[in-house]
JSON list of N, CA and C in Angstrom, two decimals:
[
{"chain": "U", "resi": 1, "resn": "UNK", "atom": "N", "xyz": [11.34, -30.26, -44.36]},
{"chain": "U", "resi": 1, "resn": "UNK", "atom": "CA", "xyz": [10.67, -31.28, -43.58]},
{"chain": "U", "resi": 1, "resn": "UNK", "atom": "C", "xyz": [9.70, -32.04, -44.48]},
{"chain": "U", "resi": 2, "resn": "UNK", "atom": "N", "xyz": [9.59, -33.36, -43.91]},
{"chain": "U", "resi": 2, "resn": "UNK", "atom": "CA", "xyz": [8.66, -33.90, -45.09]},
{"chain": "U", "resi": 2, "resn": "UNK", "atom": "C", "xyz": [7.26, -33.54, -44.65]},
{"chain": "U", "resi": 3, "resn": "UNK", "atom": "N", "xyz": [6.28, -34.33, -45.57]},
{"chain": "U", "resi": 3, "resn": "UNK", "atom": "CA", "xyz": [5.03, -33.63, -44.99]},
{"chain": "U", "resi": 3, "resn": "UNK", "atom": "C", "xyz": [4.23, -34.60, -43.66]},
{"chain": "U", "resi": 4, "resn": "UNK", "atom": "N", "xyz": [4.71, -35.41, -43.77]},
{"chain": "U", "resi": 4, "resn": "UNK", "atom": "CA", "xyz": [3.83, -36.15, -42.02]},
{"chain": "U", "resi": 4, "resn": "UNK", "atom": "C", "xyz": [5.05, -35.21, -40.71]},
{"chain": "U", "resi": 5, "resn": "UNK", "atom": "N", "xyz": [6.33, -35.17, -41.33]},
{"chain": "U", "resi": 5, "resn": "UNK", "atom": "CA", "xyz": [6.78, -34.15, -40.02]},
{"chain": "U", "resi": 5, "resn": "UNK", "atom": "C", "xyz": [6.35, -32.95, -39.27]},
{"chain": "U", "resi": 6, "resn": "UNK", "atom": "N", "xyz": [6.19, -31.84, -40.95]},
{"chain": "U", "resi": 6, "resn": "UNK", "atom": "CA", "xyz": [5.52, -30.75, -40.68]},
{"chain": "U", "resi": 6, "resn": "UNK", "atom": "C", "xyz": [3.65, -30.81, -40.19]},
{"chain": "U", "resi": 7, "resn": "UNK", "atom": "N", "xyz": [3.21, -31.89, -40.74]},
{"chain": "U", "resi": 7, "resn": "UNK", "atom": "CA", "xyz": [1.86, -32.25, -39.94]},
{"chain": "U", "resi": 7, "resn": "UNK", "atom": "C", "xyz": [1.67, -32.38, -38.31]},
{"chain": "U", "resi": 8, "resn": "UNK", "atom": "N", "xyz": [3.05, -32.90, -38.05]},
{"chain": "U", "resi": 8, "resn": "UNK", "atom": "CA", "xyz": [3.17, -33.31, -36.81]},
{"chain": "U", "resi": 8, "resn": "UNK", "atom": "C", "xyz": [3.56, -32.39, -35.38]},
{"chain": "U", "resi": 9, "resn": "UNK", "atom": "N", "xyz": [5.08, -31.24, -36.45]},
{"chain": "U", "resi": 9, "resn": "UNK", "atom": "CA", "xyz": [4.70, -29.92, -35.67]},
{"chain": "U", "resi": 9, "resn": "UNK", "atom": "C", "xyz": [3.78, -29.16, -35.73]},
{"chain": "U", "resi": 10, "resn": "UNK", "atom": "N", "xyz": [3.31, -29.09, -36.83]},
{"chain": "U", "resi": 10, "resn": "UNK", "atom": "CA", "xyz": [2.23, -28.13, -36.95]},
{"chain": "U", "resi": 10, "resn": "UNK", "atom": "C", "xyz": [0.94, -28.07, -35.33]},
{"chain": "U", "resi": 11, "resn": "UNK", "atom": "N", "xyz": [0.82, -29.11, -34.85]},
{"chain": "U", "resi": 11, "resn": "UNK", "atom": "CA", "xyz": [-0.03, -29.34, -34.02]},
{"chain": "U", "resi": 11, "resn": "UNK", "atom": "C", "xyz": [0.97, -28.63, -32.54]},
{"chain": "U", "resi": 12, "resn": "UNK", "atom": "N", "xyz": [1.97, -28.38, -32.50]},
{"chain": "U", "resi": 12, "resn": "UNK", "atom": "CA", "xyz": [2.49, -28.12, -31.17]},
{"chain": "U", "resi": 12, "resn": "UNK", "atom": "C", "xyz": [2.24, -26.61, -31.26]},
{"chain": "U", "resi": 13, "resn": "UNK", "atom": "N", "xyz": [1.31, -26.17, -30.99]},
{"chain": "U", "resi": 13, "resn": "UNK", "atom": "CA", "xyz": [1.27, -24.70, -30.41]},
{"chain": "U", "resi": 13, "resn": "UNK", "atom": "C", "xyz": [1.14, -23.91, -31.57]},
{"chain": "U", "resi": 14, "resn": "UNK", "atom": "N", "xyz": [1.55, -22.81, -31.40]},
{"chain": "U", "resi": 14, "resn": "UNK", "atom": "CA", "xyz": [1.44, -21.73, -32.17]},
{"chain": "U", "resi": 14, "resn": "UNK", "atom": "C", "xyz": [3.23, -21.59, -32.70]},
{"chain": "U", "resi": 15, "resn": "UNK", "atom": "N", "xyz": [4.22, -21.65, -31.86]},
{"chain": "U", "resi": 15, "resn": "UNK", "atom": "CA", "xyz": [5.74, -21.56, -32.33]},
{"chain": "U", "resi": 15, "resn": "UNK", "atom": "C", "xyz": [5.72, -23.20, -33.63]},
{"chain": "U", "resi": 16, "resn": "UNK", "atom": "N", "xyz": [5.45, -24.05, -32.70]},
{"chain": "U", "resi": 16, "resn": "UNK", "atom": "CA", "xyz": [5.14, -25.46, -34.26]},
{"chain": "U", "resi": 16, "resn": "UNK", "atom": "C", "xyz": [4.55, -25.16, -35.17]},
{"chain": "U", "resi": 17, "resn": "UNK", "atom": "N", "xyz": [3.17, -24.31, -35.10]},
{"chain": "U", "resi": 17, "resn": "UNK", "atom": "CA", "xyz": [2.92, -24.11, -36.59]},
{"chain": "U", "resi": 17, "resn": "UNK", "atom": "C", "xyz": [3.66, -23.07, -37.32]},
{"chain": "U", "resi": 18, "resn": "UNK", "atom": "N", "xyz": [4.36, -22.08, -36.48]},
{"chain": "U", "resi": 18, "resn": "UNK", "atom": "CA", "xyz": [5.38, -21.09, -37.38]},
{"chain": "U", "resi": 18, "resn": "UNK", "atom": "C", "xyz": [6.85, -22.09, -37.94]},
{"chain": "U", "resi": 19, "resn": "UNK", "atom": "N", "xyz": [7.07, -23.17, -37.82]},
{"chain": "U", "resi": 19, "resn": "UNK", "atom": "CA", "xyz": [7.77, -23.65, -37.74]},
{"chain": "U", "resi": 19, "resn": "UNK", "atom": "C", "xyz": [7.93, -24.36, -38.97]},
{"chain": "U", "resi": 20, "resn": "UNK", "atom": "N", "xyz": [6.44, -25.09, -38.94]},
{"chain": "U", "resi": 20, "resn": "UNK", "atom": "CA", "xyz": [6.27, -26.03, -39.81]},
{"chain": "U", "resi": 20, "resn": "UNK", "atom": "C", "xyz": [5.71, -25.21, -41.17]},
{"chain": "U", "resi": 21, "resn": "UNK", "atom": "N", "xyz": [5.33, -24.35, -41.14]},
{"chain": "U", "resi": 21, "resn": "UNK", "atom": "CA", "xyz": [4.32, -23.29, -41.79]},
{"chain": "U", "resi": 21, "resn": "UNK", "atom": "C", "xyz": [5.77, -22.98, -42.92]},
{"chain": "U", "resi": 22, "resn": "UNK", "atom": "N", "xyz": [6.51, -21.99, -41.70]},
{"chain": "U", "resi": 22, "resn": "UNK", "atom": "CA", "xyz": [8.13, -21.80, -42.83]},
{"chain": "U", "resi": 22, "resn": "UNK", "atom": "C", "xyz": [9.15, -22.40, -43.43]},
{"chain": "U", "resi": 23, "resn": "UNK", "atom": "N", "xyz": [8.87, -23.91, -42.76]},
{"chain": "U", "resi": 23, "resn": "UNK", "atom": "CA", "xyz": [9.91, -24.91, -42.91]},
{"chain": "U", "resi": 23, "resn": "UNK", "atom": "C", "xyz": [9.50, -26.08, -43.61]},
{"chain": "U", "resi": 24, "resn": "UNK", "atom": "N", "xyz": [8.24, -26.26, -43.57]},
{"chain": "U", "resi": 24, "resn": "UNK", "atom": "CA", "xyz": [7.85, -27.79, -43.68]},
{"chain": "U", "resi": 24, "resn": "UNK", "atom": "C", "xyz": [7.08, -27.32, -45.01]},
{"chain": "U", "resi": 25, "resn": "UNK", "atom": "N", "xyz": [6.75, -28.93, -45.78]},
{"chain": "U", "resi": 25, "resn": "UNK", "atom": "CA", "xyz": [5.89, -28.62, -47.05]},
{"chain": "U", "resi": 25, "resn": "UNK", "atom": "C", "xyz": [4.09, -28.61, -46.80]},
{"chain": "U", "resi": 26, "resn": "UNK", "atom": "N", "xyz": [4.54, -27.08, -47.20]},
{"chain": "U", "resi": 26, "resn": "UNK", "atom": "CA", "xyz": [2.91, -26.22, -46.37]},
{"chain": "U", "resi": 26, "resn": "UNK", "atom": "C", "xyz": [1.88, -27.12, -47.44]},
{"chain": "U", "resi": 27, "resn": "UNK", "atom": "N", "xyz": [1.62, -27.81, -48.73]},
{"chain": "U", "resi": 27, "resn": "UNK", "atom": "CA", "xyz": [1.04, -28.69, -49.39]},
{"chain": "U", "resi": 27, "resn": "UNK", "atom": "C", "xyz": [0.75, -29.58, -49.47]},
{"chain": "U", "resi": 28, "resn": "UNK", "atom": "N", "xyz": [1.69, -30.46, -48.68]},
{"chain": "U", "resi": 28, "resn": "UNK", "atom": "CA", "xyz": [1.40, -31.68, -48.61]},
{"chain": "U", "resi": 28, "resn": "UNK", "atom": "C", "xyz": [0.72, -31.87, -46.70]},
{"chain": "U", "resi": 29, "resn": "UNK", "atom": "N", "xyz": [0.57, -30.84, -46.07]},
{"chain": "U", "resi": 29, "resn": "UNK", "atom": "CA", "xyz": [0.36, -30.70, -44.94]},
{"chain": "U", "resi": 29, "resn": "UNK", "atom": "C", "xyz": [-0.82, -29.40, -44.40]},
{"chain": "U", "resi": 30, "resn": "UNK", "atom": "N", "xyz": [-1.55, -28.91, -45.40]},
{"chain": "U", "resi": 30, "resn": "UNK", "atom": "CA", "xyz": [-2.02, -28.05, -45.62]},
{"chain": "U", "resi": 30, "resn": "UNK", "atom": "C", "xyz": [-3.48, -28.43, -44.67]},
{"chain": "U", "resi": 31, "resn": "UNK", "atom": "N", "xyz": [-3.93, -29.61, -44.56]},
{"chain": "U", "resi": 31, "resn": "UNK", "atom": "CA", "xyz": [-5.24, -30.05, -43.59]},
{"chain": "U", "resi": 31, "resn": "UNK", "atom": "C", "xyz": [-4.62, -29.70, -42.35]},
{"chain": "U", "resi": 32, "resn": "UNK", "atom": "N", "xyz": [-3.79, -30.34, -42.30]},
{"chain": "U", "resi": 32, "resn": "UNK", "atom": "CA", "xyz": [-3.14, -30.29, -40.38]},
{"chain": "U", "resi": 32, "resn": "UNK", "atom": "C", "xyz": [-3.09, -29.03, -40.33]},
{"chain": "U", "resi": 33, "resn": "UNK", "atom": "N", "xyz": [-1.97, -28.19, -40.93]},
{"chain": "U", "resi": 33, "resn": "UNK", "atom": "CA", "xyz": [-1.34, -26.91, -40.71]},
{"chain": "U", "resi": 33, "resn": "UNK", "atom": "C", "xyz": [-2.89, -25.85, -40.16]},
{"chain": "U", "resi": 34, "resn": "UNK", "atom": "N", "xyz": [-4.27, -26.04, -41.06]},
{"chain": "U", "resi": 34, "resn": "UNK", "atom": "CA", "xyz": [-5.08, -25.60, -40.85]},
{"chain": "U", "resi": 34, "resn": "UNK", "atom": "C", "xyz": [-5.56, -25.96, -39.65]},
{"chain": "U", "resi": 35, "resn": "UNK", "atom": "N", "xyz": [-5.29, -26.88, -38.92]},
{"chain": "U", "resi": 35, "resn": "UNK", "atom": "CA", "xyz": [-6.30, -27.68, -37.79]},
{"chain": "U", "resi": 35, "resn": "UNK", "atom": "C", "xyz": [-5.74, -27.06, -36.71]},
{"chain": "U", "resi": 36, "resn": "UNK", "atom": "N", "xyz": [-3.97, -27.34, -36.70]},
{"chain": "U", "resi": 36, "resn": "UNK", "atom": "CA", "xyz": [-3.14, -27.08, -35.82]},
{"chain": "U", "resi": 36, "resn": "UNK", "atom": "C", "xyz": [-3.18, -25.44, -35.27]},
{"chain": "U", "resi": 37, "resn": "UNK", "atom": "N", "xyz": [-3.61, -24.67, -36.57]},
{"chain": "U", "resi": 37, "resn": "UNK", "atom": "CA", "xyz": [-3.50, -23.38, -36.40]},
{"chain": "U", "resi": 37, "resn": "UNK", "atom": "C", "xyz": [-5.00, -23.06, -35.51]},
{"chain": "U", "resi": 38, "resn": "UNK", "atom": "N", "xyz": [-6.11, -23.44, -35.80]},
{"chain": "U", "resi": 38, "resn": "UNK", "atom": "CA", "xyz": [-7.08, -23.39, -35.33]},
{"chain": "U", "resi": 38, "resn": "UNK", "atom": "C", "xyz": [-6.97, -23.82, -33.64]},
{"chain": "U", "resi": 39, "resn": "UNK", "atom": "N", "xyz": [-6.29, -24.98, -33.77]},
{"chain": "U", "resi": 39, "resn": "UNK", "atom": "CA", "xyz": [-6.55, -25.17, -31.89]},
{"chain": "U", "resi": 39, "resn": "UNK", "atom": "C", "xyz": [-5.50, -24.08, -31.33]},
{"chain": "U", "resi": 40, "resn": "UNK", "atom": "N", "xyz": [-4.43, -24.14, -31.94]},
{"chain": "U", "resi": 40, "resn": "UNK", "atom": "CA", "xyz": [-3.74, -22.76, -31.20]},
{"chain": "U", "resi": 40, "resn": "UNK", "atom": "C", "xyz": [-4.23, -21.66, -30.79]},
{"chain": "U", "resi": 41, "resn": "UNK", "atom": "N", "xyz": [-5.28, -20.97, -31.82]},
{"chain": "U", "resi": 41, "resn": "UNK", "atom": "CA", "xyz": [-5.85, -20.00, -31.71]},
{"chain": "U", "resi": 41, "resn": "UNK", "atom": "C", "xyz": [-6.60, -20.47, -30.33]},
{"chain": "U", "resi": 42, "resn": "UNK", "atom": "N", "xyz": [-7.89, -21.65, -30.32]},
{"chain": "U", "resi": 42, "resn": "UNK", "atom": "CA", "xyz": [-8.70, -21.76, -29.93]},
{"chain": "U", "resi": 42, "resn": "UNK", "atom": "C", "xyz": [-7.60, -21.89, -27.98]},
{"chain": "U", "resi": 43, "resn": "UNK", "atom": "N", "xyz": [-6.78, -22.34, -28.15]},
{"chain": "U", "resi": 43, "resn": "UNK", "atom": "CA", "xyz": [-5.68, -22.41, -26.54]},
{"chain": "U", "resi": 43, "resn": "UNK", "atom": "C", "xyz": [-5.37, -21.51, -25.86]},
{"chain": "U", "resi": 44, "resn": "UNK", "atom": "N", "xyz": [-5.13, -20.57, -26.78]},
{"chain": "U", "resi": 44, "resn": "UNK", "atom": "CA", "xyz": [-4.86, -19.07, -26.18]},
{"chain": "U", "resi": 44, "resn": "UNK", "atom": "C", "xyz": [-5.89, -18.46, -25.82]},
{"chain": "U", "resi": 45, "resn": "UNK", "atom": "N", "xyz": [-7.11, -18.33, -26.37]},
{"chain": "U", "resi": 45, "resn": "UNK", "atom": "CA", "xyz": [-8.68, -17.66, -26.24]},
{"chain": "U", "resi": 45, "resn": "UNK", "atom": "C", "xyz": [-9.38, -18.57, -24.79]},
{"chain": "U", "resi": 46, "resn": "UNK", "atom": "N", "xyz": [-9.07, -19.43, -25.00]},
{"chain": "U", "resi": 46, "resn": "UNK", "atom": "CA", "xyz": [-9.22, -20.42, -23.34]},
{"chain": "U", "resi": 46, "resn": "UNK", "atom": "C", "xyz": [-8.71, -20.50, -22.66]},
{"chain": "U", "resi": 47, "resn": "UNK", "atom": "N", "xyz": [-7.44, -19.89, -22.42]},
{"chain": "U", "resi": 47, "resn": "UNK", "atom": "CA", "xyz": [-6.34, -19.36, -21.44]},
{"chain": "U", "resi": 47, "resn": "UNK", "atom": "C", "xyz": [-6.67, -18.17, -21.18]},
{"chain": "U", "resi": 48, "resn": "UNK", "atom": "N", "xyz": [-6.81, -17.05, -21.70]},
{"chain": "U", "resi": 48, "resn": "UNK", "atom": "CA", "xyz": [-7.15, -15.48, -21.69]},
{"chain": "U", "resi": 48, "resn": "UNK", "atom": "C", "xyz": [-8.38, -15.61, -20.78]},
{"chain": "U", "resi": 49, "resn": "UNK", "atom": "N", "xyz": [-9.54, -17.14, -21.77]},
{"chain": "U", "resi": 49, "resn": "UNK", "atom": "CA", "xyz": [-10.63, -16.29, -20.82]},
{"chain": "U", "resi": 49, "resn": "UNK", "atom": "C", "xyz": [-10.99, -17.59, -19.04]},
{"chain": "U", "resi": 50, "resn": "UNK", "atom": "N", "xyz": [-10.11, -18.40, -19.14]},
{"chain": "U", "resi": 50, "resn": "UNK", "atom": "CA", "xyz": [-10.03, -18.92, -17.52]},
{"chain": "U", "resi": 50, "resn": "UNK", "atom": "C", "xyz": [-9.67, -18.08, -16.50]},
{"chain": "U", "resi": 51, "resn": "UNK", "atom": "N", "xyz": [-9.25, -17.23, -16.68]},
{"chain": "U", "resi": 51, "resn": "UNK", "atom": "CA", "xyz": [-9.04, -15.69, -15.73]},
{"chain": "U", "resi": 51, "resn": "UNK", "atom": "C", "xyz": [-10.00, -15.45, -15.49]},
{"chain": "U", "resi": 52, "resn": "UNK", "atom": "N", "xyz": [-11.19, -15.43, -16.22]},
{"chain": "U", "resi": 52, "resn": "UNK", "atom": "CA", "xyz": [-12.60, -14.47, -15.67]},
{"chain": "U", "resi": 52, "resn": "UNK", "atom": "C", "xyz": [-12.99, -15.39, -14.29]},
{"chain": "U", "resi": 53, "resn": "UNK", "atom": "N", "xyz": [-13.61, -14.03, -13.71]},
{"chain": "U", "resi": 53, "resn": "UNK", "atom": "CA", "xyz": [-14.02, -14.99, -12.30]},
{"chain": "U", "resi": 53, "resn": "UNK", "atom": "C", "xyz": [-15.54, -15.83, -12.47]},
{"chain": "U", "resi": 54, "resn": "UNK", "atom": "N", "xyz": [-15.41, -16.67, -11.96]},
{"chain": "U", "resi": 54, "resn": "UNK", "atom": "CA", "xyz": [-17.11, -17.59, -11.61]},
{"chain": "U", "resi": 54, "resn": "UNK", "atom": "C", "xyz": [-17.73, -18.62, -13.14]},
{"chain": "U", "resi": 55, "resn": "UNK", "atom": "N", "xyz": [-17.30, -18.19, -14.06]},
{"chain": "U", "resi": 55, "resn": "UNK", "atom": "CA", "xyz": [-16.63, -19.13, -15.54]},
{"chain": "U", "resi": 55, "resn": "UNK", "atom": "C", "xyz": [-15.51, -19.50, -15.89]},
{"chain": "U", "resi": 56, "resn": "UNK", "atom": "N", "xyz": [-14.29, -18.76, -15.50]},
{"chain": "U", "resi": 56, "resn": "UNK", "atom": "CA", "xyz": [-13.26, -19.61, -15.97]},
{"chain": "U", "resi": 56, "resn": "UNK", "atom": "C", "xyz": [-13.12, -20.99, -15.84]},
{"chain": "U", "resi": 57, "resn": "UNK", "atom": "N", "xyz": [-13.71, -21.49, -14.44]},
{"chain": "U", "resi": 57, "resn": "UNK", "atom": "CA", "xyz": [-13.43, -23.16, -14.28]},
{"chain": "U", "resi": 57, "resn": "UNK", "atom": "C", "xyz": [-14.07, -24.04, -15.92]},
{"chain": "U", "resi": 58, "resn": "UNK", "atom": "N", "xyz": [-15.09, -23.10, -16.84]},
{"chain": "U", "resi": 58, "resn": "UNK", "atom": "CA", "xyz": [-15.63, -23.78, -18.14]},
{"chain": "U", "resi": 58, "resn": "UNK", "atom": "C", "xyz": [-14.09, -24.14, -18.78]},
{"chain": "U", "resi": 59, "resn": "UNK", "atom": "N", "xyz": [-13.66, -22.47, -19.14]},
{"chain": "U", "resi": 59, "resn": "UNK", "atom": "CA", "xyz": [-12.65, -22.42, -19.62]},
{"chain": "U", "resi": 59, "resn": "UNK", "atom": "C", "xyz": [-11.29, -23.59, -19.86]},
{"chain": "U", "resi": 60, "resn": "UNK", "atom": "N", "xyz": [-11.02, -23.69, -18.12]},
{"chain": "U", "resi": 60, "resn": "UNK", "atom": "CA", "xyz": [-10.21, -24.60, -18.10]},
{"chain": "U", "resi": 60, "resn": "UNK", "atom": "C", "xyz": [-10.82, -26.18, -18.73]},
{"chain": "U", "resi": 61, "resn": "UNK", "atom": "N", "xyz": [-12.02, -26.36, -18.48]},
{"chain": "U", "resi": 61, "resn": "UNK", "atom": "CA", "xyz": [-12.37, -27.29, -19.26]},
{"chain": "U", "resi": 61, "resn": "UNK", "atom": "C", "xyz": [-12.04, -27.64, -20.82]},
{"chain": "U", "resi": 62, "resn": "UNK", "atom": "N", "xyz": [-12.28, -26.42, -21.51]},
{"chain": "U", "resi": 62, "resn": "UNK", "atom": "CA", "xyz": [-12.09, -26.33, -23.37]},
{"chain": "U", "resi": 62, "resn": "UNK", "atom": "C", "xyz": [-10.61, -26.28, -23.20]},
{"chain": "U", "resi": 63, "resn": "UNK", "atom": "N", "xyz": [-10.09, -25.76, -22.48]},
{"chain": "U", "resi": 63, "resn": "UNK", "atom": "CA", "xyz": [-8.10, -25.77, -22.99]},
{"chain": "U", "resi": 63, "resn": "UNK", "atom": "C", "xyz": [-8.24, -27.37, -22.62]},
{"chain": "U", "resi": 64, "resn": "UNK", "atom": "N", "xyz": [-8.44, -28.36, -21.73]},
{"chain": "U", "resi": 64, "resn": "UNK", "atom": "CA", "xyz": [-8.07, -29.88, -21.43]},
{"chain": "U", "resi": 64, "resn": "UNK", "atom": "C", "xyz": [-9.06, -30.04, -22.86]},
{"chain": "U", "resi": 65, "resn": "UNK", "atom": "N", "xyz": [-9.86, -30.03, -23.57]},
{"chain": "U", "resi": 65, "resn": "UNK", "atom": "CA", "xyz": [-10.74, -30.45, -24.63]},
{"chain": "U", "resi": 65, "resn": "UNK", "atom": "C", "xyz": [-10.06, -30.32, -26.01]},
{"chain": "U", "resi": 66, "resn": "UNK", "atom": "N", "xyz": [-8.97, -28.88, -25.97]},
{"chain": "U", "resi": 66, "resn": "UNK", "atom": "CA", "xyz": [-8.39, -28.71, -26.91]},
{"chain": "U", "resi": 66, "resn": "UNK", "atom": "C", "xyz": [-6.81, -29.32, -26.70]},
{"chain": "U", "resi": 67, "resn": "UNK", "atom": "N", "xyz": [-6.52, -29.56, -25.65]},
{"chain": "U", "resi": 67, "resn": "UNK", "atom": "CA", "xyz": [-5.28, -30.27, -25.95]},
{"chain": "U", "resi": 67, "resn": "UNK", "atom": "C", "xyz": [-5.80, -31.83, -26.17]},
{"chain": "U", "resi": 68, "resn": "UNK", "atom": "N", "xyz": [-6.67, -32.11, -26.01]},
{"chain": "U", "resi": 68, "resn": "UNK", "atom": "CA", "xyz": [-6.86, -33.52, -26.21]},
{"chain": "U", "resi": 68, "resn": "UNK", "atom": "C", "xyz": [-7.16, -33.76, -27.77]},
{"chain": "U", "resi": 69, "resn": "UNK", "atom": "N", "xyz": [-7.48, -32.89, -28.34]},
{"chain": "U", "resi": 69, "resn": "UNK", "atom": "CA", "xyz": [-7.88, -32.94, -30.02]},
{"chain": "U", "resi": 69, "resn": "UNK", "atom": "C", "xyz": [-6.76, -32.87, -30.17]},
{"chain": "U", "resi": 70, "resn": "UNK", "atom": "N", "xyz": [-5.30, -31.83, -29.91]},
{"chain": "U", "resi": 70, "resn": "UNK", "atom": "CA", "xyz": [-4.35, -31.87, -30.45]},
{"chain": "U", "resi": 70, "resn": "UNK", "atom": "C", "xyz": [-3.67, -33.15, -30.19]},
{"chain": "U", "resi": 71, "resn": "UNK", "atom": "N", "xyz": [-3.71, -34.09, -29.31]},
{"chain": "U", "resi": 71, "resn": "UNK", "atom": "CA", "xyz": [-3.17, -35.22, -29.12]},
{"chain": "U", "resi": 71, "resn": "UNK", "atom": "C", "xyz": [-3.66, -36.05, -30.49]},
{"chain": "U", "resi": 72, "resn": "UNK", "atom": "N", "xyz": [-4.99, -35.71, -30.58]},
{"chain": "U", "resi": 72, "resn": "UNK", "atom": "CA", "xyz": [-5.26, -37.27, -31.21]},
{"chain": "U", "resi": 72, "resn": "UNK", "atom": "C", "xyz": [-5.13, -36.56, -32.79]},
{"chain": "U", "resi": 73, "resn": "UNK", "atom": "N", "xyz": [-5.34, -35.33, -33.08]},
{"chain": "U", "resi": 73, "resn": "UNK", "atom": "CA", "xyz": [-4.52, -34.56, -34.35]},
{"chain": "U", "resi": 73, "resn": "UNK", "atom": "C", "xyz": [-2.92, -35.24, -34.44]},
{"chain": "U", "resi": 74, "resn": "UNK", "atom": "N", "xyz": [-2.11, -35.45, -33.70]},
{"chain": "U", "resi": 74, "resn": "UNK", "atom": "CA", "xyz": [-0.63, -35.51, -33.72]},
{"chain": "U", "resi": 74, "resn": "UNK", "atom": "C", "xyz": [-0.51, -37.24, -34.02]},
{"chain": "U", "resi": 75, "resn": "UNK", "atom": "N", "xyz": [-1.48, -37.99, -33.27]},
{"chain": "U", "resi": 75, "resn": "UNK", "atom": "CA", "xyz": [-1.35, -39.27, -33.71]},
{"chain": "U", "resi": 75, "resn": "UNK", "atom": "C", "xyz": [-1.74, -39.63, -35.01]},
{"chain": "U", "resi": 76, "resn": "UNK", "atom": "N", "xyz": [-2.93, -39.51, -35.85]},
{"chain": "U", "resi": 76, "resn": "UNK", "atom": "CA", "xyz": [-3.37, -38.91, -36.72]},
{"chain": "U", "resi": 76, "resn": "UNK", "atom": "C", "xyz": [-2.87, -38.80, -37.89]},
{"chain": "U", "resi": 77, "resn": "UNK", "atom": "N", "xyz": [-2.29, -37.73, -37.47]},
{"chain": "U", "resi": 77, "resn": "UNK", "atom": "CA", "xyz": [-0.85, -37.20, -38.48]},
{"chain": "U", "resi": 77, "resn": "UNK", "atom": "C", "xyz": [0.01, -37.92, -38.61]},
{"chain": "U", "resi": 78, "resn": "UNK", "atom": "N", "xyz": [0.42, -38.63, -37.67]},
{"chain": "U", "resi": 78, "resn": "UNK", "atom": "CA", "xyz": [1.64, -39.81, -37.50]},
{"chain": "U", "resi": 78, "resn": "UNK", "atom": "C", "xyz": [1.28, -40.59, -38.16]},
{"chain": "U", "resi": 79, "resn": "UNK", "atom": "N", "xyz": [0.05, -41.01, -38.24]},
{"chain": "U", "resi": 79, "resn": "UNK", "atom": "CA", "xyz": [-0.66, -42.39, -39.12]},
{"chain": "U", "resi": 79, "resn": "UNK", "atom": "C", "xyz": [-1.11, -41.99, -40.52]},
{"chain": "U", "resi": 80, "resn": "UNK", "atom": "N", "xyz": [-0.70, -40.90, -41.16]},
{"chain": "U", "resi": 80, "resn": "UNK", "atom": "CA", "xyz": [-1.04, -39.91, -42.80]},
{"chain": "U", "resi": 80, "resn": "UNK", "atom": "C", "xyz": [-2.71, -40.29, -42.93]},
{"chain": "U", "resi": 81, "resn": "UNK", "atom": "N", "xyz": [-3.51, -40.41, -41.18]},
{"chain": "U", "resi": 81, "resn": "UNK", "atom": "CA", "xyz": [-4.98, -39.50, -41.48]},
{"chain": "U", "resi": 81, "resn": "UNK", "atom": "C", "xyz": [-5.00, -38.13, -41.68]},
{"chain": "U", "resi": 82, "resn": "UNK", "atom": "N", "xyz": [-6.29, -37.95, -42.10]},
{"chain": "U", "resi": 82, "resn": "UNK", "atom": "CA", "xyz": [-6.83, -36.61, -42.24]},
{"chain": "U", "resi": 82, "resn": "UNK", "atom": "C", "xyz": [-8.15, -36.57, -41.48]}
]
């Protein structure tokens, strides 16, 4: 994959960055791959903790906060920002 592709999966989840991570050129994509991996992490930890009772409604807040960084990460990437 070239490297604005693998920049571009890299941002879809946690399966995109395994994707792009094994497939794509981890060097020329090495900012994203780091970013992408970070909100993944940060999606799942805000999913786990919107379950708790009488805070989760925060929760659900940071997962809509973190998919919105990954949006504008993916455009971003599309445009060879960093």
């Amino acid at each position: 994959m070239s490297k604005k592709a693998t920049a571009i999966v890299g941002y879809i989840g946690i399966i995109g960055f395994l994707i792009a991570y094994l497939a794509g050129d981890k060097e020329g994509a090495k900012f994203d791959l780091n970013q992408g991996l970070v909100l993944a992490i940060a999606a799942i930890f805000s999913a786990i903790l919107s379950r708790v009772p009488y805070v989760g409604f925060i929760f659900y807040i940071v997962n809509l906060v973190v998919f919105v960084f990954a949006i504008v990460g993916i455009i971003n990437a599309a445009q060879d920002k960093e």
